[in-house]
């Protein structure tokens, strides 16, 4: 019987790698909810919807919400679904540090969360889904059969994001990334609407000292139980 699996945790803790891998093994759909907030952020950046101080022009953005269409499409070669913003492939554009530096402001806006959560619930309504994010176990699917909350030290997470960007040939500076990770941790866990926190029934995993293989094995054991 297919179930719903919620993987939440802090920025760049390796959630998506674990979630993607698990979805592949189970033949489930993988949904990267962070990519959705990133796509809205990219739209807002391109359309002048940020003030100089980094805050969001919420009234303008709210009027344009119906112009933002986020979809995922499986790429022939890619292991993961690619993110599309209004039918344009934006998978790399949403991973830049500039987007990372603005995304938590976008994710704190209540009407944006409402729209994203509704879309995520539609995507997962048939179960058989591994969804990764910040509020999946608490808000999107509080009834998920399996919830995992992933943590790791900020330094370890910054190093992972750094390695990931380097691997893709994208510009990366370790200290800038560390600062970004710490700022997002703060904003994500202090916002008013569905702040980042562990669901009471989530199983916590600190993967600071685990390899991807170890994490995947650990997760697979949980699923079998
Ligand atoms: O997972 P990722 O680092 O790509 O997420 C980017 C940002 O999107 C997070 O820092 C957070 O502000 C926001 N987010 C969220 N809720 C989710 C997923 C992501 O608020 N479910």
PDB file of C-alpha atoms and ligand atoms in Angstrom:
ATOM      1  CA  UNK A   1       0.000   0.000   0.000  1.00  0.00           C
ATOM      2  CA  UNK A   2       1.329   3.403  -0.975  1.00  0.00           C
ATOM      3  CA  UNK A   3       2.025   5.921   1.735  1.00  0.00           C
ATOM      4  CA  UNK A   4       2.946   9.596   2.082  1.00  0.00           C
ATOM      5  CA  UNK A   5       6.494  10.366   3.192  1.00  0.00           C
ATOM      6  CA  UNK A   6       7.365  13.817   4.564  1.00  0.00           C
ATOM      7  CA  UNK A   7      11.021  14.837   4.768  1.00  0.00           C
ATOM      8  CA  UNK A   8      11.558  18.165   6.517  1.00  0.00           C
ATOM      9  CA  UNK A   9      14.561  19.939   7.910  1.00  0.00           C
ATOM     10  CA  UNK A  10      16.991  22.834   7.697  1.00  0.00           C
ATOM     11  CA  UNK A  11      18.460  24.323   4.525  1.00  0.00           C
ATOM     12  CA  UNK A  12      20.960  22.224   2.591  1.00  0.00           C
ATOM     13  CA  UNK A  13      20.888  19.319   5.008  1.00  0.00           C
ATOM     14  CA  UNK A  14      20.770  16.759   2.224  1.00  0.00           C
ATOM     15  CA  UNK A  15      17.021  16.250   2.375  1.00  0.00           C
ATOM     16  CA  UNK A  16      16.526  16.369  -1.352  1.00  0.00           C
ATOM     17  CA  UNK A  17      19.242  13.808  -2.095  1.00  0.00           C
ATOM     18  CA  UNK A  18      17.721  11.403   0.432  1.00  0.00           C
ATOM     19  CA  UNK A  19      14.165  12.046  -0.682  1.00  0.00           C
ATOM     20  CA  UNK A  20      14.973  11.692  -4.372  1.00  0.00           C
ATOM     21  CA  UNK A  21      16.830   8.461  -3.782  1.00  0.00           C
ATOM     22  CA  UNK A  22      14.010   7.018  -1.697  1.00  0.00           C
ATOM     23  CA  UNK A  23      11.369   7.986  -4.263  1.00  0.00           C
ATOM     24  CA  UNK A  24      13.362   6.263  -6.987  1.00  0.00           C
ATOM     25  CA  UNK A  25      13.715   3.052  -4.961  1.00  0.00           C
ATOM     26  CA  UNK A  26      10.017   2.975  -4.104  1.00  0.00           C
ATOM     27  CA  UNK A  27       8.772   4.110  -7.500  1.00  0.00           C
ATOM     28  CA  UNK A  28       7.167   7.125  -5.821  1.00  0.00           C
ATOM     29  CA  UNK A  29       6.790  10.693  -7.045  1.00  0.00           C
ATOM     30  CA  UNK A  30       9.385  13.097  -5.636  1.00  0.00           C
ATOM     31  CA  UNK A  31       8.319  16.686  -4.916  1.00  0.00           C
ATOM     32  CA  UNK A  32      10.868  19.367  -4.029  1.00  0.00           C
ATOM     33  CA  UNK A  33       8.726  22.035  -2.370  1.00  0.00           C
ATOM     34  CA  UNK A  34      11.711  24.365  -1.872  1.00  0.00           C
ATOM     35  CA  UNK A  35      11.940  24.576  -5.678  1.00  0.00           C
ATOM     36  CA  UNK A  36       8.422  26.008  -5.739  1.00  0.00           C
ATOM     37  CA  UNK A  37       9.267  28.828  -3.306  1.00  0.00           C
ATOM     38  CA  UNK A  38      12.454  29.396  -5.295  1.00  0.00           C
ATOM     39  CA  UNK A  39      10.504  29.664  -8.557  1.00  0.00           C
ATOM     40  CA  UNK A  40       8.169  32.287  -7.058  1.00  0.00           C
ATOM     41  CA  UNK A  41      11.274  34.131  -5.844  1.00  0.00           C
ATOM     42  CA  UNK A  42      12.791  34.086  -9.326  1.00  0.00           C
ATOM     43  CA  UNK A  43       9.552  35.461 -10.741  1.00  0.00           C
ATOM     44  CA  UNK A  44       9.545  38.224  -8.104  1.00  0.00           C
ATOM     45  CA  UNK A  45      13.186  39.113  -8.823  1.00  0.00           C
ATOM     46  CA  UNK A  46      12.590  39.317 -12.549  1.00  0.00           C
ATOM     47  CA  UNK A  47       9.497  41.447 -12.135  1.00  0.00           C
ATOM     48  CA  UNK A  48      10.817  44.010  -9.657  1.00  0.00           C
ATOM     49  CA  UNK A  49       8.755  42.721  -6.758  1.00  0.00           C
ATOM     50  CA  UNK A  50      11.423  43.245  -4.093  1.00  0.00           C
ATOM     51  CA  UNK A  51      12.094  46.524  -2.305  1.00  0.00           C
ATOM     52  CA  UNK A  52      15.689  47.716  -1.974  1.00  0.00           C
ATOM     53  CA  UNK A  53      15.811  46.418   1.615  1.00  0.00           C
ATOM     54  CA  UNK A  54      14.944  42.891   0.446  1.00  0.00           C
ATOM     55  CA  UNK A  55      11.335  42.964   1.617  1.00  0.00           C
ATOM     56  CA  UNK A  56       8.585  41.824  -0.746  1.00  0.00           C
ATOM     57  CA  UNK A  57       6.159  44.144  -2.557  1.00  0.00           C
ATOM     58  CA  UNK A  58       3.322  41.969  -1.339  1.00  0.00           C
ATOM     59  CA  UNK A  59       0.390  43.897  -2.830  1.00  0.00           C
ATOM     60  CA  UNK A  60       1.949  43.808  -6.311  1.00  0.00           C
ATOM     61  CA  UNK A  61       2.880  40.161  -5.967  1.00  0.00           C
ATOM     62  CA  UNK A  62      -0.586  39.222  -4.811  1.00  0.00           C
ATOM     63  CA  UNK A  63      -2.070  40.815  -7.933  1.00  0.00           C
ATOM     64  CA  UNK A  64       0.302  38.765 -10.091  1.00  0.00           C
ATOM     65  CA  UNK A  65      -0.173  35.401  -8.383  1.00  0.00           C
ATOM     66  CA  UNK A  66      -2.378  34.157 -11.212  1.00  0.00           C
ATOM     67  CA  UNK A  67       0.519  34.743 -13.620  1.00  0.00           C
ATOM     68  CA  UNK A  68       2.807  32.344 -11.783  1.00  0.00           C
ATOM     69  CA  UNK A  69       2.577  28.741 -12.898  1.00  0.00           C
ATOM     70  CA  UNK A  70       5.017  26.252 -11.430  1.00  0.00           C
ATOM     71  CA  UNK A  71       5.282  22.744 -12.823  1.00  0.00           C
ATOM     72  CA  UNK A  72       7.670  19.794 -12.713  1.00  0.00           C
ATOM     73  CA  UNK A  73       8.655  17.625 -15.632  1.00  0.00           C
ATOM     74  CA  UNK A  74      10.800  14.525 -15.586  1.00  0.00           C
ATOM     75  CA  UNK A  75      13.811  15.018 -17.800  1.00  0.00           C
ATOM     76  CA  UNK A  76      14.807  12.003 -19.918  1.00  0.00           C
ATOM     77  CA  UNK A  77      18.319  11.890 -18.504  1.00  0.00           C
ATOM     78  CA  UNK A  78      17.835  13.560 -15.119  1.00  0.00           C
ATOM     79  CA  UNK A  79      17.158  11.549 -12.010  1.00  0.00           C
ATOM     80  CA  UNK A  80      14.929  14.276 -10.687  1.00  0.00           C
ATOM     81  CA  UNK A  81      12.035  16.339 -11.975  1.00  0.00           C
ATOM     82  CA  UNK A  82      13.068  19.695 -13.429  1.00  0.00           C
ATOM     83  CA  UNK A  83      11.335  22.864 -12.277  1.00  0.00           C
ATOM     84  CA  UNK A  84       9.472  25.028 -14.798  1.00  0.00           C
ATOM     85  CA  UNK A  85       8.237  28.581 -14.276  1.00  0.00           C
ATOM     86  CA  UNK A  86       5.547  29.436 -16.828  1.00  0.00           C
ATOM     87  CA  UNK A  87       6.838  26.633 -19.053  1.00  0.00           C
ATOM     88  CA  UNK A  88      10.436  27.855 -18.930  1.00  0.00           C
ATOM     89  CA  UNK A  89      13.042  25.470 -17.531  1.00  0.00           C
ATOM     90  CA  UNK A  90      14.465  27.279 -14.474  1.00  0.00           C
ATOM     91  CA  UNK A  91      16.142  24.402 -12.631  1.00  0.00           C
ATOM     92  CA  UNK A  92      19.557  26.134 -12.514  1.00  0.00           C
ATOM     93  CA  UNK A  93      18.288  29.714 -12.222  1.00  0.00           C
ATOM     94  CA  UNK A  94      16.469  28.916  -8.977  1.00  0.00           C
ATOM     95  CA  UNK A  95      19.628  27.512  -7.327  1.00  0.00           C
ATOM     96  CA  UNK A  96      21.739  30.688  -7.413  1.00  0.00           C
ATOM     97  CA  UNK A  97      22.847  32.368  -4.185  1.00  0.00           C
ATOM     98  CA  UNK A  98      20.846  35.432  -5.192  1.00  0.00           C
ATOM     99  CA  UNK A  99      17.635  33.408  -5.162  1.00  0.00           C
ATOM    100  CA  UNK A 100      18.709  31.706  -1.923  1.00  0.00           C
ATOM    101  CA  UNK A 101      19.194  35.133  -0.364  1.00  0.00           C
ATOM    102  CA  UNK A 102      15.634  36.227  -1.217  1.00  0.00           C
ATOM    103  CA  UNK A 103      13.610  33.033  -0.910  1.00  0.00           C
ATOM    104  CA  UNK A 104      12.933  33.070   2.833  1.00  0.00           C
ATOM    105  CA  UNK A 105      11.252  36.486   2.520  1.00  0.00           C
ATOM    106  CA  UNK A 106       8.959  35.071  -0.147  1.00  0.00           C
ATOM    107  CA  UNK A 107       8.285  31.914   1.863  1.00  0.00           C
ATOM    108  CA  UNK A 108       7.169  34.000   4.852  1.00  0.00           C
ATOM    109  CA  UNK A 109       4.319  35.656   2.913  1.00  0.00           C
ATOM    110  CA  UNK A 110       1.042  34.002   4.041  1.00  0.00           C
ATOM    111  CA  UNK A 111      -0.805  34.033   0.671  1.00  0.00           C
ATOM    112  CA  UNK A 112       2.218  32.497  -1.051  1.00  0.00           C
ATOM    113  CA  UNK A 113       2.326  29.671   1.489  1.00  0.00           C
ATOM    114  CA  UNK A 114      -1.389  29.117   1.068  1.00  0.00           C
ATOM    115  CA  UNK A 115      -1.038  28.766  -2.698  1.00  0.00           C
ATOM    116  CA  UNK A 116       2.025  26.504  -2.490  1.00  0.00           C
ATOM    117  CA  UNK A 117       0.534  24.261   0.199  1.00  0.00           C
ATOM    118  CA  UNK A 118      -2.676  23.857  -1.838  1.00  0.00           C
ATOM    119  CA  UNK A 119      -0.701  22.858  -4.940  1.00  0.00           C
ATOM    120  CA  UNK A 120       1.450  20.447  -2.893  1.00  0.00           C
ATOM    121  CA  UNK A 121      -1.642  18.811  -1.419  1.00  0.00           C
ATOM    122  CA  UNK A 122      -3.024  18.311  -4.932  1.00  0.00           C
ATOM    123  CA  UNK A 123       0.265  16.775  -6.089  1.00  0.00           C
ATOM    124  CA  UNK A 124       0.296  14.331  -3.185  1.00  0.00           C
ATOM    125  CA  UNK A 125      -3.390  13.470  -2.982  1.00  0.00           C
ATOM    126  CA  UNK A 126      -2.944   9.950  -4.419  1.00  0.00           C
ATOM    127  CA  UNK A 127      -0.147   9.071  -1.974  1.00  0.00           C
ATOM    128  CA  UNK A 128       2.968   7.315  -3.239  1.00  0.00           C
ATOM    129  CA  UNK A 129       4.853  10.579  -2.791  1.00  0.00           C
ATOM    130  CA  UNK A 130       8.064  11.655  -1.088  1.00  0.00           C
ATOM    131  CA  UNK A 131       7.826  15.377  -0.393  1.00  0.00           C
ATOM    132  CA  UNK A 132      10.709  17.414   0.932  1.00  0.00           C
ATOM    133  CA  UNK A 133      10.473  20.834   2.558  1.00  0.00           C
ATOM    134  CA  UNK A 134      10.030  22.618   5.868  1.00  0.00           C
ATOM    135  CA  UNK A 135       6.378  22.185   6.773  1.00  0.00           C
ATOM    136  CA  UNK A 136       5.338  18.954   5.063  1.00  0.00           C
ATOM    137  CA  UNK A 137       4.903  16.932   8.254  1.00  0.00           C
ATOM    138  CA  UNK A 138       3.303  19.810  10.142  1.00  0.00           C
ATOM    139  CA  UNK A 139       1.109  21.587   7.584  1.00  0.00           C
ATOM    140  CA  UNK A 140       0.967  20.011   4.133  1.00  0.00           C
ATOM    141  CA  UNK A 141       0.462  16.377   5.177  1.00  0.00           C
ATOM    142  CA  UNK A 142       0.079  16.255   8.965  1.00  0.00           C
ATOM    143  CA  UNK A 143      -1.366  12.740   8.498  1.00  0.00           C
ATOM    144  CA  UNK A 144       1.686  11.441   6.560  1.00  0.00           C
ATOM    145  CA  UNK A 145       2.491   7.855   7.514  1.00  0.00           C
ATOM    146  CA  UNK A 146       6.226   8.529   7.733  1.00  0.00           C
ATOM    147  CA  UNK A 147       7.871  11.783   8.799  1.00  0.00           C
ATOM    148  CA  UNK A 148      11.566  12.452   8.986  1.00  0.00           C
ATOM    149  CA  UNK A 149      13.188  15.619  10.324  1.00  0.00           C
ATOM    150  CA  UNK A 150      16.759  16.068   9.118  1.00  0.00           C
ATOM    151  CA  UNK A 151      19.388  18.206  10.813  1.00  0.00           C
ATOM    152  CA  UNK A 152      23.125  18.816  10.446  1.00  0.00           C
ATOM    153  CA  UNK A 153      25.497  21.534  11.627  1.00  0.00           C
ATOM    154  CA  UNK A 154      25.423  24.804   9.657  1.00  0.00           C
ATOM    155  CA  UNK A 155      29.061  24.315   8.586  1.00  0.00           C
ATOM    156  CA  UNK A 156      28.409  20.850   7.208  1.00  0.00           C
ATOM    157  CA  UNK A 157      25.356  22.094   5.351  1.00  0.00           C
ATOM    158  CA  UNK A 158      27.195  25.085   3.873  1.00  0.00           C
ATOM    159  CA  UNK A 159      29.973  22.778   2.692  1.00  0.00           C
ATOM    160  CA  UNK A 160      27.444  20.512   0.979  1.00  0.00           C
ATOM    161  CA  UNK A 161      25.783  23.413  -0.816  1.00  0.00           C
ATOM    162  CA  UNK A 162      29.233  24.696  -1.802  1.00  0.00           C
ATOM    163  CA  UNK A 163      30.230  21.309  -3.256  1.00  0.00           C
ATOM    164  CA  UNK A 164      26.929  21.041  -5.086  1.00  0.00           C
ATOM    165  CA  UNK A 165      27.297  24.462  -6.755  1.00  0.00           C
ATOM    166  CA  UNK A 166      30.937  23.787  -7.660  1.00  0.00           C
ATOM    167  CA  UNK A 167      29.967  20.479  -9.194  1.00  0.00           C
ATOM    168  CA  UNK A 168      27.439  22.262 -11.405  1.00  0.00           C
ATOM    169  CA  UNK A 169      30.079  24.832 -12.352  1.00  0.00           C
ATOM    170  CA  UNK A 170      28.159  27.597 -10.611  1.00  0.00           C
ATOM    171  CA  UNK A 171      29.928  30.373  -8.636  1.00  0.00           C
ATOM    172  CA  UNK A 172      30.292  29.660  -4.926  1.00  0.00           C
ATOM    173  CA  UNK A 173      31.916  31.269  -1.896  1.00  0.00           C
ATOM    174  CA  UNK A 174      31.887  29.232   1.310  1.00  0.00           C
ATOM    175  CA  UNK A 175      31.457  32.149   3.724  1.00  0.00           C
ATOM    176  CA  UNK A 176      28.606  33.682   1.712  1.00  0.00           C
ATOM    177  CA  UNK A 177      26.865  30.325   1.646  1.00  0.00           C
ATOM    178  CA  UNK A 178      27.319  29.778   5.392  1.00  0.00           C
ATOM    179  CA  UNK A 179      25.857  33.208   6.096  1.00  0.00           C
ATOM    180  CA  UNK A 180      22.904  32.427   3.827  1.00  0.00           C
ATOM    181  CA  UNK A 181      22.262  29.063   5.487  1.00  0.00           C
ATOM    182  CA  UNK A 182      22.257  30.680   8.940  1.00  0.00           C
ATOM    183  CA  UNK A 183      19.979  33.527   7.855  1.00  0.00           C
ATOM    184  CA  UNK A 184      17.483  31.155   6.270  1.00  0.00           C
ATOM    185  CA  UNK A 185      17.489  28.930   9.380  1.00  0.00           C
ATOM    186  CA  UNK A 186      16.580  31.997  11.400  1.00  0.00           C
ATOM    187  CA  UNK A 187      13.870  33.406   9.128  1.00  0.00           C
ATOM    188  CA  UNK A 188      12.361  29.969   8.384  1.00  0.00           C
ATOM    189  CA  UNK A 189      12.041  29.078  12.055  1.00  0.00           C
ATOM    190  CA  UNK A 190      10.747  32.478  13.179  1.00  0.00           C
ATOM    191  CA  UNK A 191       8.100  33.305  10.567  1.00  0.00           C
ATOM    192  CA  UNK A 192       4.482  33.567  11.695  1.00  0.00           C
ATOM    193  CA  UNK A 193       2.900  31.095   9.291  1.00  0.00           C
ATOM    194  CA  UNK A 194       3.987  27.444   9.615  1.00  0.00           C
ATOM    195  CA  UNK A 195       7.515  28.053  10.879  1.00  0.00           C
ATOM    196  CA  UNK A 196      10.114  25.358  10.368  1.00  0.00           C
ATOM    197  CA  UNK A 197       9.831  22.908  13.223  1.00  0.00           C
ATOM    198  CA  UNK A 198       9.846  19.190  13.837  1.00  0.00           C
ATOM    199  CA  UNK A 199       6.423  17.552  13.860  1.00  0.00           C
ATOM    200  CA  UNK A 200       5.870  15.805  17.214  1.00  0.00           C
ATOM    201  CA  UNK A 201       5.662  12.420  15.476  1.00  0.00           C
ATOM    202  CA  UNK A 202       8.648  12.958  13.148  1.00  0.00           C
ATOM    203  CA  UNK A 203      11.780  10.859  13.513  1.00  0.00           C
ATOM    204  CA  UNK A 204      14.882  13.009  13.793  1.00  0.00           C
ATOM    205  CA  UNK A 205      18.061  12.311  11.864  1.00  0.00           C
ATOM    206  CA  UNK A 206      21.280  14.241  12.394  1.00  0.00           C
ATOM    207  CA  UNK A 207      23.240  13.348   9.289  1.00  0.00           C
ATOM    208  CA  UNK A 208      26.302  15.568   9.917  1.00  0.00           C
ATOM    209  CA  UNK A 209      28.551  12.530   9.953  1.00  0.00           C
ATOM    210  CA  UNK A 210      26.727  10.222   7.571  1.00  0.00           C
ATOM    211  CA  UNK A 211      27.377   9.478   3.930  1.00  0.00           C
ATOM    212  CA  UNK A 212      24.553   9.521   1.405  1.00  0.00           C
ATOM    213  CA  UNK A 213      24.670   5.720   1.270  1.00  0.00           C
ATOM    214  CA  UNK A 214      24.316   5.460   5.041  1.00  0.00           C
ATOM    215  CA  UNK A 215      21.399   7.883   5.052  1.00  0.00           C
ATOM    216  CA  UNK A 216      19.607   6.013   2.308  1.00  0.00           C
ATOM    217  CA  UNK A 217      20.052   2.698   4.104  1.00  0.00           C
ATOM    218  CA  UNK A 218      18.767   4.236   7.336  1.00  0.00           C
ATOM    219  CA  UNK A 219      15.711   5.625   5.557  1.00  0.00           C
ATOM    220  CA  UNK A 220      14.980   2.361   3.752  1.00  0.00           C
ATOM    221  CA  UNK A 221      14.973   0.541   7.101  1.00  0.00           C
ATOM    222  CA  UNK A 222      12.373   2.996   8.404  1.00  0.00           C
ATOM    223  CA  UNK A 223      10.134   2.514   5.397  1.00  0.00           C
ATOM    224  CA  UNK A 224      10.221  -1.258   5.818  1.00  0.00           C
ATOM    225  CA  UNK A 225       9.011  -1.027   9.424  1.00  0.00           C
TER     226      UNK A 225
HETATM  227  O1  LIG B   1      14.782  23.410   0.347  1.00  0.00           O
HETATM  228  P1  LIG B   1      15.329  24.710  -0.186  1.00  0.00           P
HETATM  229  O2  LIG B   1      16.588  25.139   0.496  1.00  0.00           O
HETATM  230  O3  LIG B   1      15.441  24.733  -1.652  1.00  0.00           O
HETATM  231  O4  LIG B   1      14.197  25.768   0.191  1.00  0.00           O
HETATM  232  C1  LIG B   1      14.366  27.125  -0.090  1.00  0.00           C
HETATM  233  C2  LIG B   1      13.544  27.982   0.871  1.00  0.00           C
HETATM  234  O5  LIG B   1      12.157  27.798   0.617  1.00  0.00           O
HETATM  235  C3  LIG B   1      13.722  27.685   2.354  1.00  0.00           C
HETATM  236  O6  LIG B   1      14.812  28.380   2.921  1.00  0.00           O
HETATM  237  C4  LIG B   1      12.399  28.178   2.928  1.00  0.00           C
HETATM  238  O7  LIG B   1      12.436  29.574   3.141  1.00  0.00           O
HETATM  239  C5  LIG B   1      11.419  27.902   1.815  1.00  0.00           C
HETATM  240  N1  LIG B   1      10.633  26.683   2.012  1.00  0.00           N
HETATM  241  C6  LIG B   1       9.542  26.745   2.845  1.00  0.00           C
HETATM  242  N2  LIG B   1       8.721  25.659   2.971  1.00  0.00           N
HETATM  243  C7  LIG B   1       8.966  24.525   2.299  1.00  0.00           C
HETATM  244  C8  LIG B   1      10.104  24.430   1.461  1.00  0.00           C
HETATM  245  C9  LIG B   1      10.927  25.530   1.350  1.00  0.00           C
HETATM  246  O8  LIG B   1       9.305  27.768   3.469  1.00  0.00           O
HETATM  247  N3  LIG B   1       8.123  23.500   2.417  1.00  0.00           N
END
